[in-house]
Coordinates of C-alpha atoms in Angstrom, one line a residue:
M15 CA 20.1 13.7 -21.4
R16 CA 23.8 13.3 -20.6
K17 CA 22.4 12.0 -17.0
S18 CA 20.5 9.0 -18.7
E19 CA 23.3 8.1 -20.7
V20 CA 25.9 8.0 -17.8
A21 CA 23.1 5.7 -16.1
V22 CA 23.1 3.4 -18.9
Q23 CA 26.8 3.1 -19.2
S24 CA 27.1 2.7 -15.2
E25 CA 24.4 0.0 -15.4
H26 CA 22.3 1.9 -13.2
V27 CA 19.4 0.3 -14.9
L28 CA 18.4 -2.4 -12.8
K29 CA 15.7 -4.0 -14.3
F30 CA 14.2 -3.7 -17.7
V31 CA 10.8 -5.5 -18.9
F32 CA 8.9 -5.1 -22.1
D33 CA 5.7 -6.2 -22.6
K34 CA 5.0 -5.9 -26.4
E35 CA 0.9 -7.1 -26.2
A36 CA 0.3 -4.7 -23.5
Q37 CA 2.5 -1.9 -25.0
F38 CA 4.1 -0.8 -21.6
I39 CA 7.7 -0.8 -20.3
R40 CA 8.6 -1.2 -16.6
G41 CA 12.1 -0.6 -15.3
I42 CA 14.0 0.1 -12.2
V43 CA 16.7 2.9 -12.1
Q44 CA 19.4 3.2 -9.5
S45 CA 19.6 6.9 -8.4
M46 CA 21.7 7.3 -5.4
R47 CA 23.6 4.7 -3.2
D48 CA 20.4 3.9 -1.3
R49 CA 17.7 4.6 -3.6
S50 CA 16.4 3.4 -6.8
Y51 CA 13.2 4.4 -8.9
Q52 CA 10.5 2.5 -10.8
V53 CA 9.6 3.9 -13.9
T54 CA 6.3 2.7 -16.2
I55 CA 5.7 3.8 -19.4
S56 CA 2.7 3.2 -21.4
L57 CA 2.9 3.1 -25.5
G58 CA 0.4 3.8 -28.0
T59 CA 0.1 3.5 -31.8
N60 CA 3.8 2.9 -33.5
Y61 CA 5.0 2.8 -30.1
T62 CA 4.7 6.5 -29.3
I63 CA 4.8 7.3 -25.7
E64 CA 1.1 8.0 -24.2
H65 CA 1.8 8.2 -20.3
S66 CA 4.6 7.8 -18.2
T67 CA 5.3 7.7 -14.5
C68 CA 8.4 7.4 -12.0
E69 CA 8.7 7.3 -8.6
C70 CA 11.1 10.1 -8.0
V71 CA 10.0 13.7 -7.3
N72 CA 9.5 14.9 -10.9
G73 CA 7.8 11.7 -11.7
L74 CA 4.6 13.1 -13.1
D75 CA 6.8 15.3 -15.5
K76 CA 10.2 14.6 -17.5
C77 CA 13.0 12.9 -15.4
H78 CA 16.3 11.4 -16.3
H79 CA 15.4 8.1 -14.9
K80 CA 12.5 7.8 -17.7
A81 CA 15.0 8.8 -20.4
S82 CA 17.5 6.2 -18.9
I83 CA 14.6 3.4 -19.4
L84 CA 14.2 4.6 -22.9
L85 CA 17.7 5.0 -23.8
Y86 CA 18.4 1.6 -22.5
G87 CA 15.7 -0.1 -24.9
Y88 CA 16.8 2.1 -27.7
K89 CA 20.4 0.7 -27.3
N90 CA 19.1 -3.0 -27.1
V91 CA 16.9 -2.5 -30.1
S92 CA 19.9 -1.1 -32.1
K93 CA 22.2 -4.1 -31.4
T94 CA 19.7 -6.4 -33.6
D95 CA 18.7 -6.2 -36.9
V96 CA 15.4 -8.0 -36.4
R97 CA 12.3 -5.5 -35.4
Q98 CA 11.5 -6.2 -31.7
S99 CA 13.8 -9.4 -31.2
W100 CA 15.7 -7.2 -28.6
I101 CA 12.9 -8.3 -25.8
K102 CA 13.9 -12.1 -26.1
H103 CA 16.3 -13.4 -23.4
P104 CA 20.0 -14.5 -24.7
K105 CA 20.3 -18.3 -24.5
S106 CA 22.7 -18.3 -22.1
A107 CA 20.0 -16.9 -19.6
P108 CA 16.7 -18.4 -20.5
P109 CA 13.9 -16.4 -19.2
R110 CA 12.2 -17.2 -15.9
Q111 CA 9.0 -18.4 -15.7
T112 CA 6.2 -15.7 -14.3
Q113 CA 4.2 -17.2 -11.4
T114 CA 0.7 -16.1 -11.8
M115 CA -1.6 -16.0 -8.8
E116 CA -3.0 -19.6 -9.8
D117 CA 0.6 -21.0 -9.9
L118 CA 1.1 -19.5 -6.2
F119 CA -2.4 -20.7 -4.9
P120 CA -3.3 -23.8 -7.1
A121 CA -6.9 -24.9 -6.4
P122 CA -6.9 -28.4 -5.1
D123 CA -8.2 -31.6 -7.0
R124 CA -11.5 -32.6 -5.3
F125 CA -14.5 -34.5 -6.5
I126 CA -17.5 -31.9 -7.1
N127 CA -20.6 -33.3 -5.8
Y128 CA -22.9 -30.2 -6.1
S129 CA -24.6 -27.8 -8.5
A130 CA -26.3 -24.4 -8.1
I131 CA -29.5 -23.9 -7.2
N132 CA -32.3 -22.8 -9.4
R133 CA -34.1 -20.5 -7.0
P134 CA -33.5 -17.3 -4.8
V135 CA -31.4 -17.9 -1.9
D136 CA -33.5 -17.2 1.3
D137 CA -32.2 -16.9 4.9
T138 CA -32.8 -20.7 5.3
D139 CA -29.9 -21.4 3.2
R140 CA -28.0 -18.6 4.3
D141 CA -28.3 -20.0 8.1
F142 CA -27.3 -23.5 6.7
L143 CA -24.3 -22.1 5.0
Y144 CA -23.0 -20.2 8.2
Q145 CA -23.5 -23.3 10.1
K146 CA -21.3 -25.3 7.9
L147 CA -18.6 -22.6 7.8
T148 CA -18.6 -22.4 11.6
Q149 CA -17.8 -26.3 11.4
L150 CA -15.2 -26.0 8.8
G151 CA -13.3 -23.3 10.8
R152 CA -14.7 -20.4 8.8
F153 CA -13.1 -20.2 5.1
S154 CA -10.0 -22.0 6.4
E155 CA -8.6 -22.3 3.1
L156 CA -8.2 -18.1 3.2
I157 CA -5.7 -18.6 5.7
V158 CA -2.4 -17.5 4.5
N159 CA 1.2 -18.3 5.7
E160 CA 4.2 -16.1 6.1
D161 CA 6.0 -17.0 3.0
Q162 CA 2.7 -16.5 1.2
I163 CA 2.3 -13.2 3.1
Q164 CA 6.0 -12.1 2.0
Q165 CA 5.4 -13.0 -1.8
I166 CA 2.0 -11.2 -2.1
A167 CA 3.7 -8.2 -0.8
A168 CA 6.7 -8.4 -3.1
L169 CA 4.3 -9.2 -6.3
T170 CA 2.1 -6.2 -5.5
V171 CA 4.9 -3.4 -5.1
G172 CA 3.6 -0.5 -6.9
Q173 CA 0.1 -0.4 -5.4
K174 CA -2.0 1.5 -7.8
D175 CA 0.3 1.2 -10.6
N176 CA 0.3 -2.6 -10.4
C177 CA -2.7 -4.5 -11.6
L178 CA -2.2 -7.2 -9.0
W179 CA -2.4 -5.1 -5.9
S180 CA -6.1 -4.2 -7.1
A181 CA -7.0 -7.9 -7.8
V182 CA -5.4 -9.1 -4.0
R183 CA -7.5 -6.3 -2.2
R184 CA -10.5 -6.9 -4.0
N185 CA -13.3 -8.3 -1.6
R186 CA -11.1 -7.8 1.4
L187 CA -11.2 -5.2 4.4
T188 CA -8.5 -2.6 4.0
A189 CA -6.8 -0.7 6.8
S190 CA -8.1 2.7 5.3
N191 CA -11.4 1.5 5.7
F192 CA -11.0 -0.3 9.0
G193 CA -12.1 2.9 11.1
C194 CA -15.5 3.4 9.1
V195 CA -16.2 -0.4 9.7
L196 CA -15.6 -0.1 13.5
A197 CA -17.9 2.9 13.7
A198 CA -20.5 1.2 12.1
V199 CA -20.4 -2.0 14.4
K200 CA -20.5 0.5 17.2
R201 CA -23.6 2.2 16.2
N202 CA -24.9 -1.4 15.1
R203 CA -25.6 0.5 11.7
Y204 CA -24.7 -0.6 8.4
P205 CA -25.9 1.9 5.3
V206 CA -25.6 1.1 1.7
S207 CA -23.0 3.6 1.4
L208 CA -20.4 1.7 3.7
F209 CA -20.9 -1.5 1.4
K210 CA -20.5 0.7 -1.6
R211 CA -17.3 2.1 -0.1
L212 CA -16.0 -1.4 0.6
C213 CA -16.8 -2.8 -2.8
Q214 CA -14.9 0.5 -4.3
A215 CA -18.1 1.6 -6.1
Y216 CA -17.0 5.2 -5.9
D217 CA -14.6 6.7 -8.1
L218 CA -12.5 9.0 -6.1
S219 CA -9.4 9.2 -8.1
K220 CA -10.6 12.7 -9.5
K221 CA -11.2 14.2 -6.1
D222 CA -9.0 16.9 -5.5
A223 CA -8.0 15.6 -2.1
I224 CA -6.9 12.4 -3.7
I225 CA -5.1 14.0 -6.5
W226 CA -3.3 16.2 -3.8
G227 CA -2.3 13.4 -1.7
V228 CA -1.0 11.4 -4.5
C229 CA 1.1 14.1 -6.4
N230 CA 2.7 15.2 -2.7
E231 CA 3.3 11.6 -1.1
R232 CA 6.6 11.1 -2.8
V233 CA 7.9 14.8 -1.7
A234 CA 6.8 13.7 1.7
I235 CA 8.6 10.5 1.6
D236 CA 11.9 12.4 0.4
K237 CA 11.4 14.8 3.0
Y238 CA 11.3 12.0 5.6
R239 CA 14.7 10.5 4.4
S240 CA 16.2 13.8 5.3
F241 CA 15.8 13.1 8.8
G242 CA 19.0 11.4 9.9
D243 CA 19.9 9.4 6.3
A244 CA 16.5 7.4 6.8
V245 CA 15.9 4.5 4.3
V246 CA 12.3 3.8 3.0
E247 CA 11.4 1.3 0.4
P248 CA 8.1 0.6 -1.8
T249 CA 6.1 -1.8 -0.8
G250 CA 2.8 -3.6 -1.5
I251 CA -0.3 -5.1 0.0
W252 CA -0.1 -7.1 3.1
L253 CA -2.5 -9.6 4.2
H254 CA -3.3 -10.8 7.9
H255 CA -2.9 -14.5 8.2
N256 CA -6.8 -14.9 8.3
G257 CA -6.3 -13.9 4.5
V258 CA -9.6 -11.3 4.9
L259 CA -7.8 -8.4 6.2
A260 CA -5.1 -6.4 4.4
S261 CA -3.1 -3.2 4.3
S262 CA -0.9 -1.3 2.0
P263 CA 1.7 1.1 4.1
G264 CA 3.3 3.8 2.4
G265 CA 6.6 2.2 2.7
I266 CA 8.7 -0.4 4.6
I267 CA 11.7 1.4 6.8
R268 CA 15.0 0.1 6.6
R269 CA 16.4 2.8 8.7
A270 CA 14.1 5.1 10.7
A271 CA 14.2 8.9 11.1
A272 CA 16.9 9.5 13.9
F273 CA 15.4 13.0 15.1
G274 CA 12.8 15.2 14.6
F275 CA 9.9 13.1 15.6
H276 CA 7.0 13.0 18.3
H277 CA 6.3 10.3 20.3
Q278 CA 2.7 9.1 20.3
S279 CA 3.1 7.9 23.8
P280 CA 6.1 10.0 25.7
A281 CA 5.5 7.5 28.7
L282 CA 6.5 4.5 26.4
T283 CA 9.6 6.5 25.2
D284 CA 12.0 4.8 27.6
I285 CA 10.7 1.1 27.0
M286 CA 10.9 1.5 23.2
Q287 CA 14.8 2.7 23.5
A288 CA 15.4 -0.2 26.0
Y289 CA 13.9 -2.8 23.7
N290 CA 15.2 -1.2 20.7
I291 CA 11.5 -0.9 19.4
Q292 CA 12.1 0.8 15.9
P293 CA 9.4 1.8 13.3
K294 CA 9.3 -0.6 10.4
I295 CA 6.4 0.9 8.3
L296 CA 5.5 4.7 7.2
E297 CA 2.3 5.9 6.6
V298 CA 2.0 9.7 4.9
K299 CA -0.8 11.7 4.9
C300 CA -0.9 15.2 2.7
P301 CA -4.1 16.8 4.0
Y302 CA -5.8 19.0 1.3
S303 CA -7.7 20.9 3.9
A304 CA -4.2 21.8 5.3
K305 CA -2.6 22.8 2.2
D306 CA -2.2 26.5 3.2
K307 CA -1.4 25.9 6.7
T308 CA 1.2 25.1 9.3
I309 CA 0.7 21.8 11.6
A310 CA 0.0 24.4 14.5
E311 CA -2.7 26.3 12.3
A312 CA -4.4 22.9 11.3
V313 CA -4.7 21.8 14.6
E314 CA -6.1 24.9 15.8
T315 CA -8.7 25.9 13.1
I316 CA -9.6 22.3 11.6
A317 CA -12.1 20.6 13.9
D318 CA -11.6 17.0 12.1
F319 CA -7.9 17.4 11.9
C320 CA -5.9 14.5 12.6
L321 CA -3.3 15.6 15.2
E322 CA -3.8 17.2 18.5
I323 CA -1.4 18.8 21.0
Q324 CA -0.4 17.0 24.2
E325 CA 1.7 17.9 27.0
F326 CA 3.9 15.5 29.1
C327 CA 6.7 16.6 31.6
G328 CA 6.2 20.3 30.4
E329 CA 6.7 19.5 26.7
R330 CA 4.0 20.0 24.0
T331 CA 4.1 17.5 21.3
C332 CA 1.9 16.2 18.5
K333 CA -0.1 12.9 18.6
L334 CA -2.4 11.3 16.4
K335 CA -6.0 11.4 17.8
E336 CA -7.2 8.1 19.0
N337 CA -10.5 8.6 17.8
H338 CA -9.7 9.8 14.4
P339 CA -10.1 6.9 11.6
Y340 CA -6.4 7.2 10.7
Y341 CA -5.8 5.7 14.1
D342 CA -7.5 2.8 13.3
Q343 CA -5.6 2.6 9.7
V344 CA -2.3 2.9 11.5
Q345 CA -3.0 0.4 14.3
G346 CA -4.5 -1.9 11.7
Q347 CA -1.3 -1.7 9.6
L348 CA 0.8 -2.9 12.4
F349 CA -1.3 -5.9 13.3
V350 CA -1.9 -6.8 10.0
S351 CA 1.9 -6.6 8.6
N352 CA 2.9 -7.6 12.5
K353 CA 5.2 -4.7 13.2
L354 CA 5.6 -3.1 16.5
A355 CA 5.7 0.7 15.4
C356 CA 4.9 2.9 12.8
D357 CA 6.4 6.4 11.6
F358 CA 3.3 8.9 10.9
V359 CA 3.9 11.6 8.6
V360 CA 1.9 14.9 8.1
W361 CA 3.2 16.9 5.4
T362 CA 2.0 20.6 4.0
P363 CA 3.8 22.8 1.9
K364 CA 4.5 24.7 5.0
D365 CA 5.2 22.2 7.6
F366 CA 6.2 18.4 8.4
V367 CA 5.5 16.3 11.4
I368 CA 6.5 12.7 12.5
V369 CA 4.6 10.8 15.1
R370 CA 6.3 7.9 16.1
I371 CA 3.3 5.2 17.0
P372 CA 3.8 1.7 18.6
Q373 CA 1.4 -1.2 18.9
D374 CA -1.6 -0.4 20.9
I375 CA -2.5 -3.7 22.6
V376 CA -5.9 -2.5 23.9
W377 CA -6.7 -1.9 19.9
Q378 CA -5.8 -5.5 19.1
S379 CA -9.2 -6.8 20.0
N380 CA -10.7 -4.9 16.9
I381 CA -8.7 -7.6 14.7
S382 CA -11.7 -10.0 15.9
V383 CA -14.4 -7.4 15.3
L384 CA -13.3 -6.6 11.9
T385 CA -13.2 -10.5 11.0
D386 CA -16.6 -10.9 12.4
F387 CA -18.0 -8.0 10.4
Y388 CA -16.3 -9.6 7.2
F389 CA -18.0 -12.8 7.9
H390 CA -21.4 -12.0 9.3
K391 CA -22.1 -8.6 7.2
F392 CA -20.0 -8.2 4.1
V393 CA -19.9 -11.7 2.7
P394 CA -23.9 -11.8 3.2
H395 CA -23.7 -8.4 0.9
L396 CA -21.7 -10.1 -1.6
Q397 CA -23.9 -12.9 -1.6
Q398 CA -26.8 -10.6 -2.8

């Protein structure tokens, strides 16, 4: 409790939002010089706490960041005699208008000279539609500019805890699915299960592997920060300029780990140093299958483990397998977000590895493959 009092008195509560109708509190608390944590608290009947999360290591349990947000709200309530009036902004600082997705991307005014057909859609209709789309430049209005990309990334920080994040990624191809899509294209086989996965028809939230990854991702990021005082910031969803491909990195790197990392391509080390190519995105994996193993043990005993050992100039180092779906995910993130390198982190309770992965120019052609799949395979599935 003492820590939370100090945080409030020291004005370490950087942001505080209370939504009375939705009954939730969201705030940001500064913890250290280069770190701040987002807190979300859901309220129930009579404003009792039903659920709370924090981005810190103890985020699923009690922490002083949550206490700071609650104490900040309590002190603001106590300053007025009118119940709940503390959520209003003072007259000297009128509230900023919240921008909705409709505000950011308004629908153009146009004369509607069409109507829905009253019969089943057939292949002739689809061929006609594709022909028209080709003439129009394939959903050209889906194209987003750099300002929109940056706005969306900022508005969707928090990812799974942010409802906008789910709305933006809906009906788009995301980097975590690039591997399975590219494999399907290579086989020229598109099973129903693929489209169910792309449409998020499966609830994986209660799977042991997913729970393990979610619970330990923050631990892995904090471990990464200890390698040379690295700085990582949370981020949202990044769109490719074509508007249909997207990625959600584990974080944006402001200062990369200074030591302890392996090079995916050791032969390119000198070039990366000469041009000062630094990783700008972080991707974290906490494999459930290796929860009781070191990385070396996982490489030796788990057939589909994502890492392998390579030798270069007599040294043995780790690299991400180029035929693994995670490689497609990382390269997809790099090309979608237009970054030159990524730090790929693999964490287990017994071990920790950082692999620094540069853009693979050969992989870049897959962006066109994924885009073609979206329009020729995925869109028809959505129509059906």
